[in-house]
Short mmCIF file of C-alpha atoms in Angstrom, two decimals:
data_model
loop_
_atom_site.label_atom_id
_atom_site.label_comp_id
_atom_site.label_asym_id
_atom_site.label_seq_id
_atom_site.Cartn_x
_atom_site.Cartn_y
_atom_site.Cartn_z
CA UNK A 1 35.37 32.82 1.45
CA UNK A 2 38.57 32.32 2.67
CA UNK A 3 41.24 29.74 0.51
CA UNK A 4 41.69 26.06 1.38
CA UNK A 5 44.92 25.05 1.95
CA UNK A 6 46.50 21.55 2.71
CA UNK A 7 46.71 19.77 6.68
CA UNK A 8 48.02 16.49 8.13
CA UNK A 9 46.18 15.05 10.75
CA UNK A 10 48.59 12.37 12.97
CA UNK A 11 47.42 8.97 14.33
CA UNK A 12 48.32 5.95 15.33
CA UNK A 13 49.23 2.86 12.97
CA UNK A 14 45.72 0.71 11.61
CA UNK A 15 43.99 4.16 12.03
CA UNK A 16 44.34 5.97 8.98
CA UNK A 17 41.08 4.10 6.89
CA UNK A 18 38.83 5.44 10.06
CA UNK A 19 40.86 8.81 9.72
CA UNK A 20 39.78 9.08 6.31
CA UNK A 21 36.33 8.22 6.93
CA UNK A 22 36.11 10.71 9.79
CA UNK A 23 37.61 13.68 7.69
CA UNK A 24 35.31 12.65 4.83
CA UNK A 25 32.39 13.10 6.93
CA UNK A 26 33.07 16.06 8.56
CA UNK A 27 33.59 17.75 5.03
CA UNK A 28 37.22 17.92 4.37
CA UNK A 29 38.41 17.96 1.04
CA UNK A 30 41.22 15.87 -1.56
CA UNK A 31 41.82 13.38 1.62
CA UNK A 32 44.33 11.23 1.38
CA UNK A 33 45.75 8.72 3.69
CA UNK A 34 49.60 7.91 3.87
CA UNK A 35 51.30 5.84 7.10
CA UNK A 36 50.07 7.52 10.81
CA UNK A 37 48.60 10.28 9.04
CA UNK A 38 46.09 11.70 7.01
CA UNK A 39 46.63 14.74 4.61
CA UNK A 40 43.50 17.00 3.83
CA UNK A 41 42.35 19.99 2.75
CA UNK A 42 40.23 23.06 4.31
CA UNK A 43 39.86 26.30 5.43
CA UNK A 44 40.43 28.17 9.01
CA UNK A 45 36.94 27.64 10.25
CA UNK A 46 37.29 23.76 9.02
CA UNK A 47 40.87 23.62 10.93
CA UNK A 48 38.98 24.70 14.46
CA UNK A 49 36.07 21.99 13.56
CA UNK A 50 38.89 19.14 13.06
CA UNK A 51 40.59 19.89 16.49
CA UNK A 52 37.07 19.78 18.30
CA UNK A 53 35.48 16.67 16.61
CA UNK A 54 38.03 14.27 15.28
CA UNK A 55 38.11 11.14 17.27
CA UNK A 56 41.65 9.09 15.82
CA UNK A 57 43.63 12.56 15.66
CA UNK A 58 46.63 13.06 17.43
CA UNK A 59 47.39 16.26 16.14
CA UNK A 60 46.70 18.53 13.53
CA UNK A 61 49.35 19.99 11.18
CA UNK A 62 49.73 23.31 8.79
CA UNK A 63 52.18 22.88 6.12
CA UNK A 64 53.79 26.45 5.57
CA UNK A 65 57.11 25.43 3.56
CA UNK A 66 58.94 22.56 1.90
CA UNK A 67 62.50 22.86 0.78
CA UNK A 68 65.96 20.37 0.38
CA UNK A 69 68.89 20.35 2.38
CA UNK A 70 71.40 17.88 3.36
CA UNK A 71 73.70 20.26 4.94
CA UNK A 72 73.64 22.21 8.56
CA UNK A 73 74.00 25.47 5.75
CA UNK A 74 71.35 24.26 3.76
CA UNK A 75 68.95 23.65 6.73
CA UNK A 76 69.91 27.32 8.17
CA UNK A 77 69.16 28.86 4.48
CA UNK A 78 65.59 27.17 4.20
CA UNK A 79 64.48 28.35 7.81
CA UNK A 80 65.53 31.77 7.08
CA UNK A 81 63.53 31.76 3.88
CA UNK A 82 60.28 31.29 5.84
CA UNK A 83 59.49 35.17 6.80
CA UNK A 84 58.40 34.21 10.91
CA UNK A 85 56.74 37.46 11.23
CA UNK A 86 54.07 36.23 9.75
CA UNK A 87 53.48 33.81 12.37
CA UNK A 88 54.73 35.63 15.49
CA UNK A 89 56.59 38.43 17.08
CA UNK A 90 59.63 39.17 18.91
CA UNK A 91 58.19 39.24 21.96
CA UNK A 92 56.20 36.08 21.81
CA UNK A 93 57.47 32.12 22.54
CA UNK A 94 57.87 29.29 20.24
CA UNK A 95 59.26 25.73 20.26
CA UNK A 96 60.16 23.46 17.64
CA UNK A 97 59.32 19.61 17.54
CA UNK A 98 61.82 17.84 15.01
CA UNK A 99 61.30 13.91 13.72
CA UNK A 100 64.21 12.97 10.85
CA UNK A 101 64.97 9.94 8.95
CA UNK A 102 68.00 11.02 6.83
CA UNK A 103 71.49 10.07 6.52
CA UNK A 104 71.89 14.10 6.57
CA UNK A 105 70.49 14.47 10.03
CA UNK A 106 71.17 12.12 12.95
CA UNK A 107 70.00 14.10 15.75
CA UNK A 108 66.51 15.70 16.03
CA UNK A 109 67.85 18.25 18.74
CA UNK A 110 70.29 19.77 16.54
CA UNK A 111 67.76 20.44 13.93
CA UNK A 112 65.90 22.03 16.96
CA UNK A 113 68.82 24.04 17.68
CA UNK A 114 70.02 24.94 14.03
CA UNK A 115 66.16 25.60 13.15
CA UNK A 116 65.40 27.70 16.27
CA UNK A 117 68.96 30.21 15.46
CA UNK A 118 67.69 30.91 11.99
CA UNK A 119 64.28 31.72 13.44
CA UNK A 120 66.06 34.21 16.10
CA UNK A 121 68.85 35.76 13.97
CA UNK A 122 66.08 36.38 11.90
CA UNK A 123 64.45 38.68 14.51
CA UNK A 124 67.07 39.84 15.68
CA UNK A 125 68.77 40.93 12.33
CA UNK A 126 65.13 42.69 11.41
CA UNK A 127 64.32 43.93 14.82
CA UNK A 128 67.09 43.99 17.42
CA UNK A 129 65.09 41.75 19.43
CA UNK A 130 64.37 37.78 19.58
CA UNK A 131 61.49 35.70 20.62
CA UNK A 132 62.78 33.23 23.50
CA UNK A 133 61.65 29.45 23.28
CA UNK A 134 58.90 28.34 25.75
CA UNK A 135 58.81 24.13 25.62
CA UNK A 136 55.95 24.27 28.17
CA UNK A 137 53.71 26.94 26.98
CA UNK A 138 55.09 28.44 24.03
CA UNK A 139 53.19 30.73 21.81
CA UNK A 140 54.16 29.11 18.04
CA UNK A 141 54.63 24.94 18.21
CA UNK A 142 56.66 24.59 15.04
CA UNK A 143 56.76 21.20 13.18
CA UNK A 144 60.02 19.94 10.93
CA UNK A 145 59.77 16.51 9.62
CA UNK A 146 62.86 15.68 7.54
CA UNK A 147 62.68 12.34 4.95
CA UNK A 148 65.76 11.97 3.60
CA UNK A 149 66.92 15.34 1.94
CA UNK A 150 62.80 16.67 1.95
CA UNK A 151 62.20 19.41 4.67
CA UNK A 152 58.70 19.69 5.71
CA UNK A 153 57.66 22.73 8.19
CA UNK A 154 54.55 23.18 9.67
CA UNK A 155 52.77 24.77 12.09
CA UNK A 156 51.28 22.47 14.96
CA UNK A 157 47.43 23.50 15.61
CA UNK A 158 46.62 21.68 18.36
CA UNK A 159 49.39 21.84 21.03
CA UNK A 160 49.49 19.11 23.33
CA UNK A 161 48.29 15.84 21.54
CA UNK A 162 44.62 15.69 21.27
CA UNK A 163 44.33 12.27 22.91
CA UNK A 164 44.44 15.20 26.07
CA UNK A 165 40.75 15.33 25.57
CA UNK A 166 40.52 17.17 29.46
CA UNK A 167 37.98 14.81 30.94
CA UNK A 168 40.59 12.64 32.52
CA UNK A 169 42.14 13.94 36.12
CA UNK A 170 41.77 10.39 37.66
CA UNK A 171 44.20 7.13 35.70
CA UNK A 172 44.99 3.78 37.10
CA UNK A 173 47.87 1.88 36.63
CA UNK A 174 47.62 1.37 32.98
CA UNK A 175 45.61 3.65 31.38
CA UNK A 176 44.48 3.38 27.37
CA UNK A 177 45.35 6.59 25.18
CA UNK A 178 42.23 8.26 24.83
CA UNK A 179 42.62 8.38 20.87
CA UNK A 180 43.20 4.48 20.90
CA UNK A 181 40.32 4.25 22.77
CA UNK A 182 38.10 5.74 20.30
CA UNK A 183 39.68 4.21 17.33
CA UNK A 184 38.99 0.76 19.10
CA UNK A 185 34.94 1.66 19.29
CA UNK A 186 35.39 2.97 15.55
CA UNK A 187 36.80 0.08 14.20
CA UNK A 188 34.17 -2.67 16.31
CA UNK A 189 31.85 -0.40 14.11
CA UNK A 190 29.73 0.92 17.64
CA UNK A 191 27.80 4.03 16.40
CA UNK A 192 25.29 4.25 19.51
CA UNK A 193 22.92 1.03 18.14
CA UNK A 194 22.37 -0.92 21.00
CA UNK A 195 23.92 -1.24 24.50
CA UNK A 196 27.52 -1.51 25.38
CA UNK A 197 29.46 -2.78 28.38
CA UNK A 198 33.45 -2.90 28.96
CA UNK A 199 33.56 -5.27 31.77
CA UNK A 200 36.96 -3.89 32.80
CA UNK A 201 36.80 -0.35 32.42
CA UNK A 202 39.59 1.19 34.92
CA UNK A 203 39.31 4.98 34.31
CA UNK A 204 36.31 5.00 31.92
CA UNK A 205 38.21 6.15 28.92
CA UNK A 206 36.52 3.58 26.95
CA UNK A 207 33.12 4.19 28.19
CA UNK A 208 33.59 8.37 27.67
CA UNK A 209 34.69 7.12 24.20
CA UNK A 210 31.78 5.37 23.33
CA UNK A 211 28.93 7.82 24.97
CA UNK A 212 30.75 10.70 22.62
CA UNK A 213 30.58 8.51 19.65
CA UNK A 214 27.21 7.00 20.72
CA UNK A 215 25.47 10.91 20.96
CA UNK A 216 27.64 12.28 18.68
CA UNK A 217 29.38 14.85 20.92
CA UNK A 218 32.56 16.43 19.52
CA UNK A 219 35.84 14.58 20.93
CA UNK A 220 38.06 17.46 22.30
CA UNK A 221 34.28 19.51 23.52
CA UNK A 222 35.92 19.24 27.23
CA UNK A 223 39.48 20.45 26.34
CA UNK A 224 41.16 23.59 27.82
CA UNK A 225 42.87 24.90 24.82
CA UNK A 226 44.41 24.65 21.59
CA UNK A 227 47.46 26.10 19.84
CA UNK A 228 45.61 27.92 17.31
CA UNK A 229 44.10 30.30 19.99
CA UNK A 230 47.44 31.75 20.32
CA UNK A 231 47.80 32.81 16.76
CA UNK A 232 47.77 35.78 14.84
CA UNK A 233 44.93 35.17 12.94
CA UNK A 234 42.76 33.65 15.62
CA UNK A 235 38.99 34.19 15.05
CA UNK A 236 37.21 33.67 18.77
CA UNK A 237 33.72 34.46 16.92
CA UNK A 238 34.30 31.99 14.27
CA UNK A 239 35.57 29.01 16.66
CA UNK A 240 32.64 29.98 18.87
CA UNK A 241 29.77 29.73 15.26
CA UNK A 242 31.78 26.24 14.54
CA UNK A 243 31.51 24.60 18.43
CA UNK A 244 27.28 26.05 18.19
CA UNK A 245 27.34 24.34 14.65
CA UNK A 246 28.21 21.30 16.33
CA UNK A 247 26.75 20.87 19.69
CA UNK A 248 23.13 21.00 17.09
CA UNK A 249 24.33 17.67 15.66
CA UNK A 250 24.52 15.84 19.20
CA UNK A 251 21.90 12.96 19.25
CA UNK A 252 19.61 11.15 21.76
CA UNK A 253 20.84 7.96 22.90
CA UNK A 254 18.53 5.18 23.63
CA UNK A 255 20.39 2.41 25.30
CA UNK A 256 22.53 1.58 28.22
CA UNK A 257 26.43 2.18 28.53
CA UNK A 258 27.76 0.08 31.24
CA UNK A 259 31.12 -0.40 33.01
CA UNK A 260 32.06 -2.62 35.56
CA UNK A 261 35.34 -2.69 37.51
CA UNK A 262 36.62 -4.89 40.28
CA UNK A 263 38.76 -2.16 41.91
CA UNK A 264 36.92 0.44 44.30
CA UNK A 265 39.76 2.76 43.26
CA UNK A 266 38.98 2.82 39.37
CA UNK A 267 35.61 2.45 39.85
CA UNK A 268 35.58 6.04 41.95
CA UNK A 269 38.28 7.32 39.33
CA UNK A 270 35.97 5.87 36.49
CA UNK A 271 32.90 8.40 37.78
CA UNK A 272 35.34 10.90 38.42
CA UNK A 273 36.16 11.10 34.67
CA UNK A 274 32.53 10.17 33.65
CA UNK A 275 31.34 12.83 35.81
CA UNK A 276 34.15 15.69 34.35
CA UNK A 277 33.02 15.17 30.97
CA UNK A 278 29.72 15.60 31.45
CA UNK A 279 28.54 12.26 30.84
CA UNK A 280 26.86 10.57 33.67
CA UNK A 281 23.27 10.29 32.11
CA UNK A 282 24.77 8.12 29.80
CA UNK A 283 26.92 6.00 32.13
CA UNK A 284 26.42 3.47 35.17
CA UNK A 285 29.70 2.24 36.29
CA UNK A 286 29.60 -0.64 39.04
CA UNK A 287 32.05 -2.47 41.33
CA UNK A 288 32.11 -5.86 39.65
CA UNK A 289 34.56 -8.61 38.31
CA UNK A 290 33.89 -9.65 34.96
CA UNK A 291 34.07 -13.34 35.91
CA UNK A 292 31.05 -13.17 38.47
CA UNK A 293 28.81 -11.42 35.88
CA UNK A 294 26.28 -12.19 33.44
CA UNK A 295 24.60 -10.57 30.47
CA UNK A 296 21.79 -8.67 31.54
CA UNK A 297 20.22 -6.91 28.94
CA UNK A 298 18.13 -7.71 26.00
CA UNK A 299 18.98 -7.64 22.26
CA UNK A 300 22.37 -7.42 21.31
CA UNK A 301 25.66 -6.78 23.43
CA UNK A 302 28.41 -4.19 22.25
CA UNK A 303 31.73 -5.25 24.38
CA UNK A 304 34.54 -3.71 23.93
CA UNK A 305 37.62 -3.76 26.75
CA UNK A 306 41.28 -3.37 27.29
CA UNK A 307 41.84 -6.61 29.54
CA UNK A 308 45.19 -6.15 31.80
CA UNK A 309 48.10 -7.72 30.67
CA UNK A 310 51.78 -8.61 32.56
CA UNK A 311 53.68 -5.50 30.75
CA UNK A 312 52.41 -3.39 33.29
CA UNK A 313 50.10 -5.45 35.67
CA UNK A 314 51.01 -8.67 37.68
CA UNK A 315 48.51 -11.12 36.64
CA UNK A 316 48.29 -14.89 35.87
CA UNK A 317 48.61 -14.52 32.25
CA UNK A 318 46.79 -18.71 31.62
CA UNK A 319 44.40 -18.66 33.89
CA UNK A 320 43.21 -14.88 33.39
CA UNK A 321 42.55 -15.19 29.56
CA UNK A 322 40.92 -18.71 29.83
CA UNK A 323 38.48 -17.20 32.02
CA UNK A 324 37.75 -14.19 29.80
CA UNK A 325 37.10 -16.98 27.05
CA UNK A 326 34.80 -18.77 29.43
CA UNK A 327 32.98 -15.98 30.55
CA UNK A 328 31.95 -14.86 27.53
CA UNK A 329 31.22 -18.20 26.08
CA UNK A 330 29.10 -19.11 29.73
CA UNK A 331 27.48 -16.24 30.31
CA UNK A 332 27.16 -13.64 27.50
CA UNK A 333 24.95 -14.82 24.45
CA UNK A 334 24.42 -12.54 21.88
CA UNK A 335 27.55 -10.41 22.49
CA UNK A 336 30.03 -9.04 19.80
CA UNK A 337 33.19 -8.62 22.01
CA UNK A 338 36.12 -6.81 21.51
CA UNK A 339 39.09 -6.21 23.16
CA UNK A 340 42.87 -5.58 22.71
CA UNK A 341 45.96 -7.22 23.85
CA UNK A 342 49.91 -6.43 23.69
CA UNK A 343 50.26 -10.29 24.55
CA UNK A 344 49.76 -11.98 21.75
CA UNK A 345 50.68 -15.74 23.44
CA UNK A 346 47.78 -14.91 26.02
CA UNK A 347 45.02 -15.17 22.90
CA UNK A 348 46.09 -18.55 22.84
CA UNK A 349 43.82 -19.47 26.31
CA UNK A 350 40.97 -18.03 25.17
CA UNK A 351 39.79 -20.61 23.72
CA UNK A 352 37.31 -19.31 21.28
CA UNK A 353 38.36 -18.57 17.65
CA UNK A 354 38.01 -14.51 16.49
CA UNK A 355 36.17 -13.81 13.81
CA UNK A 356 38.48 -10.11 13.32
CA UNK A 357 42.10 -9.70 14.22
CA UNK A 358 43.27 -6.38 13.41
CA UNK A 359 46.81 -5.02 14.58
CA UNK A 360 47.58 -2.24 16.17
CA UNK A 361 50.08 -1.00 18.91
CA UNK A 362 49.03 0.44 22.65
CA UNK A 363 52.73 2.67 22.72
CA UNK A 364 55.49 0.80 21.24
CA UNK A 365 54.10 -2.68 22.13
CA UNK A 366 52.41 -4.96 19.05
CA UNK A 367 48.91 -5.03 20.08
CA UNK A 368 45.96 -7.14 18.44
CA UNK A 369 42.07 -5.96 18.24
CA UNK A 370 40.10 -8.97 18.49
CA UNK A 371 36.96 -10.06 17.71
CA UNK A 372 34.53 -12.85 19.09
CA UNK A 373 31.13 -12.93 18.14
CA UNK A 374 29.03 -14.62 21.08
CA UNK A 375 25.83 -16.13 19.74
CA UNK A 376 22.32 -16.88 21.19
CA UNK A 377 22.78 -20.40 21.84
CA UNK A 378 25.50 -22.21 20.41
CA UNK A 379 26.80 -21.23 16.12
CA UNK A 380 25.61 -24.96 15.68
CA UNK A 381 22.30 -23.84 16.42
CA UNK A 382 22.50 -20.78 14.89
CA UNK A 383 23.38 -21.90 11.91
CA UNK A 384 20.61 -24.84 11.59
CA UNK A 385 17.90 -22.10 12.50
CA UNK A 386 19.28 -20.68 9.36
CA UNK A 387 19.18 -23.29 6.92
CA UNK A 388 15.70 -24.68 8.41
CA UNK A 389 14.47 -21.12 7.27
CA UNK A 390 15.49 -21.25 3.78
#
């Protein structure tokens, strides 16, 4: 059986505890959560299973080395102390993705640059020849994360981010991150238990989200490719046993997942998507605006949404969040709805009180994941009902 050795998995801030959880479940071993990431341990086959399931991953990295430097010489040495021919060949492509916070290193490109001539003189010194760099399509995506004087390197698995799940060809004007998305549903604790509606659903990211989760599809089962398939050591028999291993744990789903939209456009982008990722028995996606609507389903509601806000779309910030608040309040009894918002003055008009704030960001911006729980009559009543029993 082949050795464990140690990967990060990258995610967003207020994600790492559902990271954790995620890793744990799948089987990973000594996890560990630190700030936007999660460090675990397992072997290759476990590394393919990560980059298909995981949900809150952005990436997934391979630690090969760790040295010091606080020099340009020192920097040069340790990259030439890795032996790349392990990992590739002259004639193949590589790029290098650099994130520092040292007083050593102010620029991220010139560790690029100063990284990427120790890798080719390297080559070239061994061989006579040197592998070219590809930023587009490169063959190796190499990782060096510099804290302070610490030099991490690592190889990237995935490639591009795995928020790039490859169900989406269709966004609107501000799409959600499809790894935000999912941590959103994770966190409001949906596992596929009832129904679920997001009222404004623009592409459907939110509603593929939650029919994966719900049925318990892997995350990235639609996606193209990942870096690994380019390496060395790449096992296509082994990737193939781990995806069969996995489609056998998908589930039946017994309930409804609805969106509604007031756009035509995002509502024919929303089945678009819904249709690419092979989800529309799940699905029913109508042209409707939240504020005309009613619940209208039995048992409890699941609702969670990513309501527009003024950053990137022109709307009446008052009036548009008082109405969410009455909406719910009016028409949608025994609803737990969620939603997030970048505008943290807006949750002001809502004019209900949360039960859950948790904070996040959507990109750079501050965001909040809010909860209101919407009960069958009014939390008076509730409450009596309650009390009368005991």
């Amino acid at each position: 059986m082949e050795n464990n050795f140690k990967m990060i998995a990258k995610t967003f801030f207020g994600f790492e505890e559902i990271l954790a959880k995620e890793l744990r479940m799948l089987g990973a071993q000594d996890v560990e959560e630190g700030i936007r990431m999660v460090s675990f341990k397992g072997d290759k086959g476990f590394m393919y299973k990560a980059n298909l399931s995981l949900r809150t991953a952005l990436k997934i990295l391979k630690p090969i080395y760790y040295f010091r430097a606080n020099t340009d010489l020192a920097l040069y040495k340790g990259i030439s102390g890795i032996n790349w021919a392990q990992y590739m060949n002259s004639n193949q492509t590589f790029v290098i993705d650099t994130t520092v916070h040292s007083e050593y290193f102010k620029h991220s490109q010139f560790v690029s640059q100063k990284s990427k001539d120790a890798i080719v003189d390297q080559f070239r010194n061994k061989t006579g020849q040197r592998p070219s760099v590809d930023k587009d399509y490169p063959d190796l995506r190499i990782n060096i994360h510099i804290d302070k004087d610490q030099v991490s390197v690592a190889l990237d698995t995935s490639g591009n981010s795995l928020h790039q799940r490859g169900y989406k060809t269709a966004t609107n004007i501000a799409p959600i991150n499809e790894v935000l998305a999912a941590g959103m549903i994770l966190l409001s604790g949906w596992e596929g238990q009832g129904d679920f509606l997001d009222p404004m659903c623009g592409s459907g990211t939110i509603l593929a989200e939650a029919a994966m989760i719900a049925c318990n599809i892997p995350a990235n089962i639609n996606r193209k490719e990942f870096a690994f398939e380019k390496w060395n050591d790449w096992d296509n028999d082994l990737f193939d046993q781990i995806m069969d291993s996995l489609l056998k744990k998908v589930r039946e789903f017994h309930y409804t997942i609805k969106g509604y939209d007031k756009a035509p456009s995002a509502v024919q982008k929303a089945k678009d998507n819904i249709k690419n990722a092979n989800l529309e028995e799940y699905i029913t996606i109508q042209e409707k605006n939240f504020f005309d609507t009613e619940k209208d389903t039995q048992g409890p509601l699941h609702m969670v949404f990513n309501p527009p806000y003024g950053e990137r779309l022109d709307i009446e910030m008052e009036r548009f969040y008082r109405e969410i608040g009455d909406t719910l309040k009016q028409n949608y009894p025994g609803t737990n709805a969620w939603f997030i918002t970048a505008n943290l003055e807006a949750l002001k008009f809502v004019g209900l009180k949360p039960s859950r704030k948790i904070k996040l960001f959507n990109g750079s911006l501050e965001a909040r994941l809010v909860k209101y729980e919407m009960y069958e009559g009014s939390k008076r009543t509730k409450f009596n009902s309650i009390n009368n029993d005991n």
